[in-house]
């Protein structure tokens, strides 16, 4: 009988610790930011605060994307971003940044669209050359 009471008390303590841990730590930190998995808007699978994503080629960081909030939709394979800032590095060491109120990142291709108070800091030469080389319509072309 005493062993049953001990087992019940042990189970109760473990349950209380798990519930307390869940209440105290509803999200957890990761290299990309604070991740939230519950109480999300419809169509949002994962929500990440202080989102950070970078792209490297041949060991060099080509660009880095930072956002205050990222909402990932796995079904549409998109990430909706709020308060976005993108940093691009040139071979000559020049660094450019683009910021916007909202953005949309295509998860498969790493293409992104920016809207609302879009601001480019730095010379537009690098951006125009990069966008002109793509075969997409409605891109910025240096004249």
GROMACS .gro file of C-alpha atoms in nm:
model
  143
    1UNK     CA    1   0.000   0.000   0.000
    2UNK     CA    2   0.282   0.241   0.086
    3UNK     CA    3   0.448   0.176  -0.253
    4UNK     CA    4   0.123   0.273  -0.429
    5UNK     CA    5   0.109   0.600  -0.233
    6UNK     CA    6   0.475   0.672  -0.314
    7UNK     CA    7   0.412   0.603  -0.684
    8UNK     CA    8   0.108   0.831  -0.682
    9UNK     CA    9   0.302   1.112  -0.510
   10UNK     CA   10   0.591   1.074  -0.755
   11UNK     CA   11   0.351   1.091  -1.049
   12UNK     CA   12   0.186   1.401  -0.899
   13UNK     CA   13   0.520   1.580  -0.852
   14UNK     CA   14   0.633   1.500  -1.207
   15UNK     CA   15   0.299   1.622  -1.347
   16UNK     CA   16   0.324   1.947  -1.149
   17UNK     CA   17   0.679   2.004  -1.275
   18UNK     CA   18   0.576   1.948  -1.637
   19UNK     CA   19   0.276   2.185  -1.606
   20UNK     CA   20   0.488   2.451  -1.431
   21UNK     CA   21   0.756   2.422  -1.699
   22UNK     CA   22   0.498   2.461  -1.976
   23UNK     CA   23   0.347   2.770  -1.812
   24UNK     CA   24   0.684   2.933  -1.742
   25UNK     CA   25   0.837   2.855  -2.084
   26UNK     CA   26   0.564   2.872  -2.354
   27UNK     CA   27   0.823   2.922  -2.630
   28UNK     CA   28   1.189   2.842  -2.664
   29UNK     CA   29   1.490   3.018  -2.812
   30UNK     CA   30   1.657   2.882  -3.122
   31UNK     CA   31   1.925   3.014  -3.360
   32UNK     CA   32   1.653   3.177  -3.575
   33UNK     CA   33   1.464   3.340  -3.285
   34UNK     CA   34   1.193   3.269  -3.025
   35UNK     CA   35   0.958   3.004  -3.163
   36UNK     CA   36   0.588   2.983  -3.079
   37UNK     CA   37   0.390   2.672  -3.174
   38UNK     CA   38   0.052   2.725  -3.003
   39UNK     CA   39  -0.226   2.988  -3.014
   40UNK     CA   40  -0.146   3.091  -3.372
   41UNK     CA   41  -0.354   3.260  -3.641
   42UNK     CA   42  -0.529   3.042  -3.897
   43UNK     CA   43  -0.288   2.931  -4.172
   44UNK     CA   44   0.021   2.994  -3.956
   45UNK     CA   45   0.213   2.680  -3.857
   46UNK     CA   46   0.505   2.839  -3.672
   47UNK     CA   47   0.563   3.193  -3.546
   48UNK     CA   48   0.917   3.317  -3.476
   49UNK     CA   49   1.008   3.642  -3.301
   50UNK     CA   50   1.340   3.811  -3.389
   51UNK     CA   51   1.375   3.599  -3.703
   52UNK     CA   52   1.721   3.582  -3.865
   53UNK     CA   53   1.808   3.406  -4.192
   54UNK     CA   54   2.123   3.428  -4.404
   55UNK     CA   55   2.243   3.290  -4.738
   56UNK     CA   56   2.603   3.190  -4.801
   57UNK     CA   57   2.778   3.102  -5.125
   58UNK     CA   58   3.136   2.971  -5.136
   59UNK     CA   59   3.175   3.047  -4.766
   60UNK     CA   60   3.075   3.415  -4.806
   61UNK     CA   61   2.757   3.556  -4.660
   62UNK     CA   62   2.570   3.706  -4.957
   63UNK     CA   63   2.272   3.838  -4.765
   64UNK     CA   64   2.111   3.832  -4.424
   65UNK     CA   65   1.741   3.881  -4.351
   66UNK     CA   66   1.616   3.995  -4.011
   67UNK     CA   67   1.253   4.043  -3.909
   68UNK     CA   68   1.075   4.131  -3.590
   69UNK     CA   69   0.818   3.857  -3.657
   70UNK     CA   70   0.801   3.567  -3.902
   71UNK     CA   71   0.490   3.354  -3.957
   72UNK     CA   72   0.556   3.034  -4.151
   73UNK     CA   73   0.283   2.871  -4.360
   74UNK     CA   74   0.402   2.523  -4.461
   75UNK     CA   75   0.105   2.459  -4.691
   76UNK     CA   76   0.179   2.764  -4.911
   77UNK     CA   77   0.555   2.733  -4.847
   78UNK     CA   78   0.579   3.102  -4.755
   79UNK     CA   79   0.695   3.308  -4.459
   80UNK     CA   80   0.518   3.635  -4.382
   81UNK     CA   81   0.755   3.889  -4.224
   82UNK     CA   82   0.698   4.206  -4.022
   83UNK     CA   83   0.954   4.487  -3.975
   84UNK     CA   84   1.200   4.339  -4.224
   85UNK     CA   85   1.563   4.439  -4.280
   86UNK     CA   86   1.790   4.280  -4.539
   87UNK     CA   87   2.167   4.328  -4.551
   88UNK     CA   88   2.366   4.251  -4.868
   89UNK     CA   89   2.742   4.232  -4.893
   90UNK     CA   90   2.951   4.321  -5.199
   91UNK     CA   91   3.287   4.172  -5.295
   92UNK     CA   92   3.449   4.512  -5.241
   93UNK     CA   93   3.327   4.517  -4.878
   94UNK     CA   94   3.037   4.755  -4.931
   95UNK     CA   95   2.726   4.670  -4.732
   96UNK     CA   96   2.375   4.761  -4.841
   97UNK     CA   97   2.052   4.736  -4.648
   98UNK     CA   98   1.687   4.734  -4.746
   99UNK     CA   99   1.411   4.771  -4.489
  100UNK     CA  100   1.032   4.748  -4.511
  101UNK     CA  101   0.723   4.719  -4.295
  102UNK     CA  102   0.620   4.376  -4.430
  103UNK     CA  103   0.762   4.109  -4.656
  104UNK     CA  104   0.692   3.770  -4.805
  105UNK     CA  105   0.963   3.504  -4.832
  106UNK     CA  106   0.922   3.207  -5.068
  107UNK     CA  107   1.065   2.918  -4.865
  108UNK     CA  108   1.182   2.703  -5.158
  109UNK     CA  109   1.353   2.971  -5.368
  110UNK     CA  110   1.454   3.228  -5.100
  111UNK     CA  111   1.290   3.500  -5.315
  112UNK     CA  112   1.132   3.778  -5.114
  113UNK     CA  113   0.890   4.064  -5.174
  114UNK     CA  114   0.884   4.380  -4.964
  115UNK     CA  115   0.601   4.631  -4.910
  116UNK     CA  116   0.538   4.942  -4.704
  117UNK     CA  117   0.802   5.209  -4.645
  118UNK     CA  118   1.066   5.020  -4.844
  119UNK     CA  119   1.401   5.192  -4.798
  120UNK     CA  120   1.739   5.121  -4.961
  121UNK     CA  121   2.053   5.241  -4.783
  122UNK     CA  122   2.360   5.236  -5.008
  123UNK     CA  123   2.413   5.278  -5.380
  124UNK     CA  124   2.152   5.118  -5.607
  125UNK     CA  125   2.418   4.980  -5.849
  126UNK     CA  126   2.447   4.641  -5.681
  127UNK     CA  127   2.073   4.597  -5.646
  128UNK     CA  128   2.002   4.700  -6.007
  129UNK     CA  129   2.269   4.465  -6.143
  130UNK     CA  130   2.143   4.174  -5.936
  131UNK     CA  131   1.778   4.226  -6.029
  132UNK     CA  132   1.852   4.294  -6.398
  133UNK     CA  133   2.026   3.957  -6.427
  134UNK     CA  134   1.708   3.773  -6.325
  135UNK     CA  135   1.457   3.674  -6.590
  136UNK     CA  136   1.155   3.785  -6.392
  137UNK     CA  137   0.918   4.055  -6.529
  138UNK     CA  138   0.869   4.383  -6.343
  139UNK     CA  139   1.219   4.390  -6.196
  140UNK     CA  140   1.434   4.693  -6.141
  141UNK     CA  141   1.669   4.761  -6.433
  142UNK     CA  142   1.949   5.015  -6.415
  143UNK     CA  143   1.924   5.277  -6.689
   0.00000   0.00000   0.00000
